[in-house]
Amino acid sequence: MSIALAHLSCRELVELVTAYLEGALPAGARKRFEAHVSQCDGCSTYLEQMRTTIRLSGALRVEDVSPEAEQALVHAFRGWR
Ligand SMILES: [Zn+2]
Protein backbone atom coordinates (compact mmCIF):
# COMPACT_ATOMS: atom_id res chain seq x y z
CA MET A 1 0.00 0.00 0.00
CA SER A 2 1.26 3.45 -0.78
CA ILE A 3 -0.20 5.37 2.11
CA ALA A 4 1.70 8.07 3.93
CA LEU A 5 0.95 7.36 7.54
CA ALA A 6 2.74 10.04 9.43
CA HIS A 7 2.12 8.82 12.96
CA LEU A 8 -0.66 6.36 13.50
CA SER A 9 -0.61 2.83 12.22
CA CYS A 10 -3.87 1.30 11.08
CA ARG A 11 -3.83 -0.95 14.09
CA GLU A 12 -3.42 2.01 16.45
CA LEU A 13 -6.23 3.78 14.69
CA VAL A 14 -8.57 0.86 15.21
CA GLU A 15 -7.68 0.83 18.88
CA LEU A 16 -8.51 4.53 19.12
CA VAL A 17 -11.72 4.51 17.15
CA THR A 18 -14.03 4.14 20.13
CA ALA A 19 -12.35 6.98 21.99
CA TYR A 20 -12.51 9.06 18.85
CA LEU A 21 -16.21 8.50 18.40
CA GLU A 22 -16.80 9.27 22.06
CA GLY A 23 -14.91 12.52 21.65
CA ALA A 24 -12.45 11.30 24.26
CA LEU A 25 -9.26 11.75 22.26
CA PRO A 26 -6.93 14.64 23.08
CA ALA A 27 -6.71 17.22 20.29
CA GLY A 28 -3.35 16.01 19.03
CA ALA A 29 -4.41 12.40 18.77
CA ARG A 30 -7.65 13.45 17.16
CA LYS A 31 -5.77 15.38 14.49
CA ARG A 32 -3.54 12.42 13.72
CA PHE A 33 -6.56 10.14 13.69
CA GLU A 34 -8.35 12.35 11.18
CA ALA A 35 -5.23 12.79 9.07
CA HIS A 36 -4.84 9.03 8.88
CA VAL A 37 -8.49 8.43 7.99
CA SER A 38 -8.30 11.04 5.25
CA GLN A 39 -5.40 9.17 3.66
CA CYS A 40 -6.39 5.59 4.29
CA ASP A 41 -9.28 3.97 2.47
CA GLY A 42 -9.39 0.98 4.78
CA CYS A 43 -9.62 3.04 7.95
CA SER A 44 -12.03 5.46 6.34
CA THR A 45 -14.32 2.53 5.55
CA TYR A 46 -13.84 1.11 9.01
CA LEU A 47 -14.74 4.40 10.67
CA GLU A 48 -17.83 4.69 8.46
CA GLN A 49 -18.92 1.21 9.42
CA MET A 50 -18.35 1.94 13.09
CA ARG A 51 -20.47 5.06 12.79
CA THR A 52 -23.23 3.18 11.01
CA THR A 53 -23.16 0.38 13.54
CA ILE A 54 -23.31 2.80 16.42
CA ARG A 55 -26.11 4.76 14.83
CA LEU A 56 -28.15 1.62 14.28
CA SER A 57 -27.50 0.12 17.67
CA GLY A 58 -27.60 3.30 19.69
CA ALA A 59 -24.61 1.98 21.57
CA LEU A 60 -20.96 2.89 21.51
CA ARG A 61 -19.37 -0.48 21.70
CA VAL A 62 -16.63 -1.93 19.57
CA GLU A 63 -18.21 -5.35 19.99
CA ASP A 64 -21.14 -4.13 17.92
CA VAL A 65 -19.04 -3.94 14.79
CA SER A 66 -20.22 -6.52 12.32
CA PRO A 67 -18.04 -9.48 11.43
CA GLU A 68 -18.24 -8.27 7.84
CA ALA A 69 -16.71 -4.94 8.76
CA GLU A 70 -13.94 -6.64 10.68
CA GLN A 71 -13.28 -8.98 7.79
CA ALA A 72 -13.04 -6.07 5.39
CA LEU A 73 -10.46 -4.42 7.59
CA VAL A 74 -8.47 -7.58 8.05
CA HIS A 75 -8.37 -8.03 4.29
CA ALA A 76 -7.29 -4.44 3.82
CA PHE A 77 -4.41 -4.79 6.25
CA ARG A 78 -3.20 -8.32 6.10
CA GLY A 79 0.27 -7.11 6.90
CA TRP A 80 -0.63 -6.37 10.50
CA ARG A 81 0.38 -9.58 12.15
ZN1 LIG B 1 -5.28 3.02 8.07
mmCIF file of N, CA, C and O and ligand atoms in Angstrom:
data_model
loop_
_atom_site.group_PDB
_atom_site.id
_atom_site.type_symbol
_atom_site.label_atom_id
_atom_site.label_comp_id
_atom_site.label_asym_id
_atom_site.label_seq_id
_atom_site.Cartn_x
_atom_site.Cartn_y
_atom_site.Cartn_z
ATOM 1 N N MET A 1 0.843 -1.192 0.000
ATOM 2 C CA MET A 1 0.000 0.000 0.000
ATOM 3 C C MET A 1 0.881 1.245 0.000
ATOM 4 O O MET A 1 1.909 1.273 0.641
ATOM 5 N N SER A 2 0.452 2.246 -0.713
ATOM 6 C CA SER A 2 1.262 3.453 -0.781
ATOM 7 C C SER A 2 0.580 4.575 -0.013
ATOM 8 O O SER A 2 0.150 5.564 -0.562
ATOM 9 N N ILE A 3 0.486 4.386 1.274
ATOM 10 C CA ILE A 3 -0.198 5.371 2.107
ATOM 11 C C ILE A 3 0.831 6.039 3.009
ATOM 12 O O ILE A 3 1.628 5.367 3.641
ATOM 13 N N ALA A 4 0.790 7.341 3.042
ATOM 14 C CA ALA A 4 1.698 8.070 3.927
ATOM 15 C C ALA A 4 1.067 8.194 5.311
ATOM 16 O O ALA A 4 0.212 9.026 5.551
ATOM 17 N N LEU A 5 1.486 7.326 6.189
ATOM 18 C CA LEU A 5 0.949 7.355 7.544
ATOM 19 C C LEU A 5 1.972 8.014 8.458
ATOM 20 O O LEU A 5 2.931 7.395 8.870
ATOM 21 N N ALA A 6 1.738 9.261 8.724
ATOM 22 C CA ALA A 6 2.736 10.040 9.432
ATOM 23 C C ALA A 6 2.983 9.504 10.844
ATOM 24 O O ALA A 6 4.121 9.355 11.266
ATOM 25 N N HIS A 7 1.934 9.172 11.552
ATOM 26 C CA HIS A 7 2.117 8.823 12.956
ATOM 27 C C HIS A 7 1.388 7.549 13.354
ATOM 28 O O HIS A 7 1.984 6.654 13.928
ATOM 29 N N LEU A 8 0.131 7.491 13.050
ATOM 30 C CA LEU A 8 -0.660 6.357 13.502
ATOM 31 C C LEU A 8 -0.567 5.195 12.528
ATOM 32 O O LEU A 8 -0.654 5.386 11.328
ATOM 33 N N SER A 9 -0.438 4.011 13.055
ATOM 34 C CA SER A 9 -0.609 2.832 12.215
ATOM 35 C C SER A 9 -2.099 2.512 12.154
ATOM 36 O O SER A 9 -2.883 2.991 12.974
ATOM 37 N N CYS A 10 -2.472 1.670 11.204
ATOM 38 C CA CYS A 10 -3.871 1.299 11.083
ATOM 39 C C CYS A 10 -4.335 0.585 12.349
ATOM 40 O O CYS A 10 -5.453 0.768 12.809
ATOM 41 N N ARG A 11 -3.468 -0.209 12.887
ATOM 42 C CA ARG A 11 -3.826 -0.951 14.092
ATOM 43 C C ARG A 11 -4.081 0.016 15.252
ATOM 44 O O ARG A 11 -5.030 -0.140 16.019
ATOM 45 N N GLU A 12 -3.224 1.010 15.382
ATOM 46 C CA GLU A 12 -3.416 2.007 16.445
ATOM 47 C C GLU A 12 -4.720 2.767 16.239
ATOM 48 O O GLU A 12 -5.440 3.068 17.188
ATOM 49 N N LEU A 13 -4.995 3.060 14.980
ATOM 50 C CA LEU A 13 -6.227 3.781 14.690
ATOM 51 C C LEU A 13 -7.447 2.975 15.141
ATOM 52 O O LEU A 13 -8.361 3.512 15.759
ATOM 53 N N VAL A 14 -7.433 1.699 14.827
ATOM 54 C CA VAL A 14 -8.571 0.857 15.208
ATOM 55 C C VAL A 14 -8.737 0.841 16.723
ATOM 56 O O VAL A 14 -9.846 0.853 17.248
ATOM 57 N N GLU A 15 -7.603 0.846 17.421
ATOM 58 C CA GLU A 15 -7.680 0.830 18.880
ATOM 59 C C GLU A 15 -8.230 2.153 19.431
ATOM 60 O O GLU A 15 -8.768 2.197 20.527
ATOM 61 N N LEU A 16 -8.074 3.209 18.657
ATOM 62 C CA LEU A 16 -8.509 4.531 19.118
ATOM 63 C C LEU A 16 -9.913 4.899 18.664
ATOM 64 O O LEU A 16 -10.451 5.925 19.081
ATOM 65 N N VAL A 17 -10.493 4.063 17.807
ATOM 66 C CA VAL A 17 -11.719 4.509 17.147
ATOM 67 C C VAL A 17 -12.856 4.756 18.139
ATOM 68 O O VAL A 17 -13.625 5.711 17.988
ATOM 69 N N THR A 18 -12.960 3.945 19.161
ATOM 70 C CA THR A 18 -14.029 4.143 20.135
ATOM 71 C C THR A 18 -13.850 5.458 20.875
ATOM 72 O O THR A 18 -14.800 6.240 21.029
ATOM 73 N N ALA A 19 -12.626 5.721 21.301
ATOM 74 C CA ALA A 19 -12.353 6.980 21.994
ATOM 75 C C ALA A 19 -12.622 8.166 21.077
ATOM 76 O O ALA A 19 -13.166 9.192 21.501
ATOM 77 N N TYR A 20 -12.258 7.988 19.817
ATOM 78 C CA TYR A 20 -12.506 9.061 18.851
ATOM 79 C C TYR A 20 -13.990 9.352 18.743
ATOM 80 O O TYR A 20 -14.425 10.507 18.802
ATOM 81 N N LEU A 21 -14.773 8.312 18.586
ATOM 82 C CA LEU A 21 -16.211 8.496 18.403
ATOM 83 C C LEU A 21 -16.881 9.009 19.673
ATOM 84 O O LEU A 21 -17.945 9.622 19.626
ATOM 85 N N GLU A 22 -16.265 8.744 20.792
ATOM 86 C CA GLU A 22 -16.795 9.266 22.056
ATOM 87 C C GLU A 22 -16.343 10.696 22.307
ATOM 88 O O GLU A 22 -16.737 11.308 23.281
ATOM 89 N N GLY A 23 -15.462 11.183 21.449
ATOM 90 C CA GLY A 23 -14.914 12.517 21.653
ATOM 91 C C GLY A 23 -13.924 12.557 22.797
ATOM 92 O O GLY A 23 -13.672 13.600 23.390
ATOM 93 N N ALA A 24 -13.331 11.404 23.096
ATOM 94 C CA ALA A 24 -12.452 11.298 24.257
ATOM 95 C C ALA A 24 -10.973 11.454 23.911
ATOM 96 O O ALA A 24 -10.124 11.436 24.800
ATOM 97 N N LEU A 25 -10.663 11.618 22.632
ATOM 98 C CA LEU A 25 -9.255 11.754 22.260
ATOM 99 C C LEU A 25 -8.771 13.181 22.508
ATOM 100 O O LEU A 25 -9.485 14.131 22.214
ATOM 101 N N PRO A 26 -7.541 13.309 22.992
ATOM 102 C CA PRO A 26 -6.933 14.636 23.077
ATOM 103 C C PRO A 26 -6.793 15.230 21.682
ATOM 104 O O PRO A 26 -6.749 14.494 20.692
ATOM 105 N N ALA A 27 -6.715 16.547 21.596
ATOM 106 C CA ALA A 27 -6.710 17.224 20.292
ATOM 107 C C ALA A 27 -5.627 16.695 19.366
ATOM 108 O O ALA A 27 -5.866 16.476 18.178
ATOM 109 N N GLY A 28 -4.450 16.476 19.873
ATOM 110 C CA GLY A 28 -3.345 16.007 19.033
ATOM 111 C C GLY A 28 -3.625 14.643 18.434
ATOM 112 O O GLY A 28 -3.409 14.418 17.240
ATOM 113 N N ALA A 29 -4.096 13.753 19.251
ATOM 114 C CA ALA A 29 -4.413 12.403 18.774
ATOM 115 C C ALA A 29 -5.567 12.446 17.791
ATOM 116 O O ALA A 29 -5.585 11.717 16.802
ATOM 117 N N ARG A 30 -6.504 13.302 18.049
ATOM 118 C CA ARG A 30 -7.652 13.452 17.157
ATOM 119 C C ARG A 30 -7.209 13.929 15.779
ATOM 120 O O ARG A 30 -7.666 13.433 14.754
ATOM 121 N N LYS A 31 -6.305 14.866 15.762
ATOM 122 C CA LYS A 31 -5.775 15.383 14.487
ATOM 123 C C LYS A 31 -5.081 14.276 13.702
ATOM 124 O O LYS A 31 -5.249 14.154 12.497
ATOM 125 N N ARG A 32 -4.252 13.502 14.406
ATOM 126 C CA ARG A 32 -3.542 12.422 13.723
ATOM 127 C C ARG A 32 -4.520 11.361 13.232
ATOM 128 O O ARG A 32 -4.360 10.797 12.154
ATOM 129 N N PHE A 33 -5.522 11.092 14.060
ATOM 130 C CA PHE A 33 -6.556 10.135 13.686
ATOM 131 C C PHE A 33 -7.231 10.578 12.385
ATOM 132 O O PHE A 33 -7.352 9.813 11.428
ATOM 133 N N GLU A 34 -7.635 11.838 12.350
ATOM 134 C CA GLU A 34 -8.349 12.347 11.178
ATOM 135 C C GLU A 34 -7.437 12.419 9.962
ATOM 136 O O GLU A 34 -7.867 12.179 8.832
ATOM 137 N N ALA A 35 -6.181 12.748 10.184
ATOM 138 C CA ALA A 35 -5.226 12.789 9.072
ATOM 139 C C ALA A 35 -5.062 11.397 8.480
ATOM 140 O O ALA A 35 -5.023 11.217 7.259
ATOM 141 N N HIS A 36 -4.981 10.404 9.347
ATOM 142 C CA HIS A 36 -4.837 9.033 8.878
ATOM 143 C C HIS A 36 -6.077 8.602 8.090
ATOM 144 O O HIS A 36 -5.960 8.094 6.975
ATOM 145 N N VAL A 37 -7.242 8.844 8.655
ATOM 146 C CA VAL A 37 -8.487 8.431 7.994
ATOM 147 C C VAL A 37 -8.616 9.079 6.619
ATOM 148 O O VAL A 37 -9.064 8.447 5.663
ATOM 149 N N SER A 38 -8.175 10.332 6.524
ATOM 150 C CA SER A 38 -8.301 11.045 5.253
ATOM 151 C C SER A 38 -7.377 10.462 4.190
ATOM 152 O O SER A 38 -7.579 10.674 2.998
ATOM 153 N N GLN A 39 -6.366 9.717 4.616
ATOM 154 C CA GLN A 39 -5.397 9.171 3.659
ATOM 155 C C GLN A 39 -5.533 7.670 3.472
ATOM 156 O O GLN A 39 -4.827 7.079 2.657
ATOM 157 N N CYS A 40 -6.371 7.041 4.264
ATOM 158 C CA CYS A 40 -6.390 5.587 4.290
ATOM 159 C C CYS A 40 -7.799 5.072 4.004
ATOM 160 O O CYS A 40 -8.701 5.250 4.819
ATOM 161 N N ASP A 41 -7.961 4.455 2.851
ATOM 162 C CA ASP A 41 -9.284 3.968 2.467
ATOM 163 C C ASP A 41 -9.807 2.920 3.443
ATOM 164 O O ASP A 41 -10.991 2.910 3.775
ATOM 165 N N GLY A 42 -8.957 2.051 3.880
ATOM 166 C CA GLY A 42 -9.393 0.980 4.776
ATOM 167 C C GLY A 42 -9.932 1.535 6.084
ATOM 168 O O GLY A 42 -11.002 1.139 6.556
ATOM 169 N N CYS A 43 -9.196 2.466 6.678
ATOM 170 C CA CYS A 43 -9.620 3.036 7.952
ATOM 171 C C CYS A 43 -10.819 3.951 7.770
ATOM 172 O O CYS A 43 -11.675 4.048 8.641
ATOM 173 N N SER A 44 -10.880 4.625 6.634
ATOM 174 C CA SER A 44 -12.033 5.456 6.340
ATOM 175 C C SER A 44 -13.294 4.601 6.287
ATOM 176 O O SER A 44 -14.330 4.945 6.865
ATOM 177 N N THR A 45 -13.190 3.455 5.628
ATOM 178 C CA THR A 45 -14.320 2.528 5.555
ATOM 179 C C THR A 45 -14.657 1.990 6.936
ATOM 180 O O THR A 45 -15.824 1.903 7.326
ATOM 181 N N TYR A 46 -13.632 1.648 7.666
ATOM 182 C CA TYR A 46 -13.836 1.108 9.007
ATOM 183 C C TYR A 46 -14.568 2.110 9.896
ATOM 184 O O TYR A 46 -15.529 1.772 10.587
ATOM 185 N N LEU A 47 -14.119 3.351 9.854
ATOM 186 C CA LEU A 47 -14.745 4.398 10.665
ATOM 187 C C LEU A 47 -16.200 4.587 10.255
ATOM 188 O O LEU A 47 -17.087 4.721 11.110
ATOM 189 N N GLU A 48 -16.461 4.564 8.955
ATOM 190 C CA GLU A 48 -17.832 4.690 8.465
ATOM 191 C C GLU A 48 -18.703 3.558 8.990
ATOM 192 O O GLU A 48 -19.843 3.757 9.409
ATOM 193 N N GLN A 49 -18.151 2.363 8.969
ATOM 194 C CA GLN A 49 -18.924 1.206 9.421
ATOM 195 C C GLN A 49 -19.156 1.272 10.927
ATOM 196 O O GLN A 49 -20.217 0.883 11.418
ATOM 197 N N MET A 50 -18.176 1.755 11.646
ATOM 198 C CA MET A 50 -18.351 1.942 13.086
ATOM 199 C C MET A 50 -19.470 2.943 13.353
ATOM 200 O O MET A 50 -20.330 2.726 14.204
ATOM 201 N N ARG A 51 -19.441 4.030 12.610
ATOM 202 C CA ARG A 51 -20.468 5.062 12.793
ATOM 203 C C ARG A 51 -21.852 4.500 12.487
ATOM 204 O O ARG A 51 -22.812 4.757 13.205
ATOM 205 N N THR A 52 -21.948 3.770 11.401
ATOM 206 C CA THR A 52 -23.227 3.179 11.010
ATOM 207 C C THR A 52 -23.709 2.207 12.077
ATOM 208 O O THR A 52 -24.871 2.225 12.482
ATOM 209 N N THR A 53 -22.808 1.369 12.527
ATOM 210 C CA THR A 53 -23.162 0.384 13.537
ATOM 211 C C THR A 53 -23.656 1.057 14.804
ATOM 212 O O THR A 53 -24.666 0.677 15.396
ATOM 213 N N ILE A 54 -22.946 2.090 15.203
ATOM 214 C CA ILE A 54 -23.312 2.800 16.424
ATOM 215 C C ILE A 54 -24.655 3.498 16.259
ATOM 216 O O ILE A 54 -25.491 3.484 17.157
ATOM 217 N N ARG A 55 -24.853 4.063 15.083
ATOM 218 C CA ARG A 55 -26.112 4.761 14.827
ATOM 219 C C ARG A 55 -27.285 3.772 14.896
ATOM 220 O O ARG A 55 -28.321 4.053 15.476
ATOM 221 N N LEU A 56 -27.080 2.609 14.313
ATOM 222 C CA LEU A 56 -28.151 1.615 14.284
ATOM 223 C C LEU A 56 -28.400 1.010 15.652
ATOM 224 O O LEU A 56 -29.526 0.705 16.014
ATOM 225 N N SER A 57 -27.352 0.810 16.393
ATOM 226 C CA SER A 57 -27.497 0.116 17.672
ATOM 227 C C SER A 57 -27.788 1.081 18.808
ATOM 228 O O SER A 57 -28.288 0.683 19.858
ATOM 229 N N GLY A 58 -27.437 2.348 18.615
ATOM 230 C CA GLY A 58 -27.603 3.303 19.689
ATOM 231 C C GLY A 58 -26.598 3.102 20.804
ATOM 232 O O GLY A 58 -26.696 3.709 21.862
ATOM 233 N N ALA A 59 -25.622 2.258 20.557
ATOM 234 C CA ALA A 59 -24.611 1.984 21.566
ATOM 235 C C ALA A 59 -23.244 2.358 21.030
ATOM 236 O O ALA A 59 -23.051 2.457 19.828
ATOM 237 N N LEU A 60 -22.313 2.537 21.919
ATOM 238 C CA LEU A 60 -20.958 2.885 21.515
ATOM 239 C C LEU A 60 -20.036 1.773 21.978
ATOM 240 O O LEU A 60 -19.295 1.902 22.934
ATOM 241 N N ARG A 61 -20.158 0.671 21.293
ATOM 242 C CA ARG A 61 -19.365 -0.478 21.705
ATOM 243 C C ARG A 61 -18.670 -1.110 20.517
ATOM 244 O O ARG A 61 -19.314 -1.382 19.505
ATOM 245 N N VAL A 62 -17.402 -1.341 20.660
ATOM 246 C CA VAL A 62 -16.632 -1.932 19.573
ATOM 247 C C VAL A 62 -17.178 -3.307 19.229
ATOM 248 O O VAL A 62 -17.161 -3.727 18.077
ATOM 249 N N GLU A 63 -17.718 -3.994 20.223
ATOM 250 C CA GLU A 63 -18.212 -5.351 19.989
ATOM 251 C C GLU A 63 -19.384 -5.364 19.013
ATOM 252 O O GLU A 63 -19.754 -6.408 18.486
ATOM 253 N N ASP A 64 -19.997 -4.195 18.813
ATOM 254 C CA ASP A 64 -21.137 -4.129 17.916
ATOM 255 C C ASP A 64 -20.741 -4.129 16.448
ATOM 256 O O ASP A 64 -21.590 -4.257 15.588
ATOM 257 N N VAL A 65 -19.474 -3.966 16.187
ATOM 258 C CA VAL A 65 -19.039 -3.944 14.794
ATOM 259 C C VAL A 65 -19.299 -5.306 14.161
ATOM 260 O O VAL A 65 -19.020 -6.340 14.746
ATOM 261 N N SER A 66 -19.844 -5.272 12.985
ATOM 262 C CA SER A 66 -20.223 -6.518 12.320
ATOM 263 C C SER A 66 -18.994 -7.326 11.935
ATOM 264 O O SER A 66 -17.933 -6.767 11.688
ATOM 265 N N PRO A 67 -19.146 -8.629 11.894
ATOM 266 C CA PRO A 67 -18.044 -9.484 11.432
ATOM 267 C C PRO A 67 -17.608 -9.102 10.026
ATOM 268 O O PRO A 67 -16.434 -9.185 9.697
ATOM 269 N N GLU A 68 -18.572 -8.666 9.196
ATOM 270 C CA GLU A 68 -18.239 -8.274 7.839
ATOM 271 C C GLU A 68 -17.285 -7.076 7.834
ATOM 272 O O GLU A 68 -16.330 -7.033 7.069
ATOM 273 N N ALA A 69 -17.560 -6.120 8.698
ATOM 274 C CA ALA A 69 -16.705 -4.944 8.765
ATOM 275 C C ALA A 69 -15.304 -5.328 9.235
ATOM 276 O O ALA A 69 -14.303 -4.851 8.716
ATOM 277 N N GLU A 70 -15.250 -6.201 10.201
ATOM 278 C CA GLU A 70 -13.944 -6.640 10.681
ATOM 279 C C GLU A 70 -13.195 -7.390 9.597
ATOM 280 O O GLU A 70 -11.999 -7.189 9.408
ATOM 281 N N GLN A 71 -13.908 -8.231 8.885
ATOM 282 C CA GLN A 71 -13.281 -8.979 7.792
ATOM 283 C C GLN A 71 -12.711 -8.038 6.745
ATOM 284 O O GLN A 71 -11.600 -8.232 6.266
ATOM 285 N N ALA A 72 -13.486 -7.015 6.409
ATOM 286 C CA ALA A 72 -13.038 -6.075 5.391
ATOM 287 C C ALA A 72 -11.742 -5.418 5.831
ATOM 288 O O ALA A 72 -10.825 -5.223 5.039
ATOM 289 N N LEU A 73 -11.657 -5.086 7.092
ATOM 290 C CA LEU A 73 -10.463 -4.425 7.590
ATOM 291 C C LEU A 73 -9.284 -5.386 7.606
ATOM 292 O O LEU A 73 -8.174 -5.045 7.226
ATOM 293 N N VAL A 74 -9.543 -6.587 8.022
ATOM 294 C CA VAL A 74 -8.471 -7.582 8.049
ATOM 295 C C VAL A 74 -7.924 -7.798 6.643
ATOM 296 O O VAL A 74 -6.722 -7.887 6.433
ATOM 297 N N HIS A 75 -8.814 -7.843 5.666
ATOM 298 C CA HIS A 75 -8.370 -8.025 4.286
ATOM 299 C C HIS A 75 -7.562 -6.832 3.817
ATOM 300 O O HIS A 75 -6.613 -6.983 3.068
ATOM 301 N N ALA A 76 -7.976 -5.649 4.260
ATOM 302 C CA ALA A 76 -7.290 -4.440 3.820
ATOM 303 C C ALA A 76 -5.877 -4.368 4.400
ATOM 304 O O ALA A 76 -4.975 -3.835 3.778
ATOM 305 N N PHE A 77 -5.696 -4.941 5.563
ATOM 306 C CA PHE A 77 -4.406 -4.795 6.248
ATOM 307 C C PHE A 77 -3.864 -6.133 6.712
ATOM 308 O O PHE A 77 -3.608 -6.350 7.888
ATOM 309 N N ARG A 78 -3.695 -7.001 5.746
ATOM 310 C CA ARG A 78 -3.202 -8.322 6.101
ATOM 311 C C ARG A 78 -1.794 -8.285 6.676
ATOM 312 O O ARG A 78 -1.364 -9.221 7.312
ATOM 313 N N GLY A 79 -1.101 -7.198 6.431
ATOM 314 C CA GLY A 79 0.275 -7.109 6.903
ATOM 315 C C GLY A 79 0.421 -6.852 8.379
ATOM 316 O O GLY A 79 1.523 -6.788 8.900
ATOM 317 N N TRP A 80 -0.669 -6.713 9.077
ATOM 318 C CA TRP A 80 -0.634 -6.372 10.497
ATOM 319 C C TRP A 80 0.154 -7.337 11.355
ATOM 320 O O TRP A 80 0.890 -6.949 12.216
ATOM 321 N N ARG A 81 -0.117 -8.621 11.157
ATOM 322 C CA ARG A 81 0.380 -9.575 12.153
ATOM 323 C C ARG A 81 1.754 -10.109 11.831
ATOM 324 O O ARG A 81 2.097 -10.195 10.690
HETATM 325 ZN ZN ZN B 1 -5.284 3.020 8.075
#
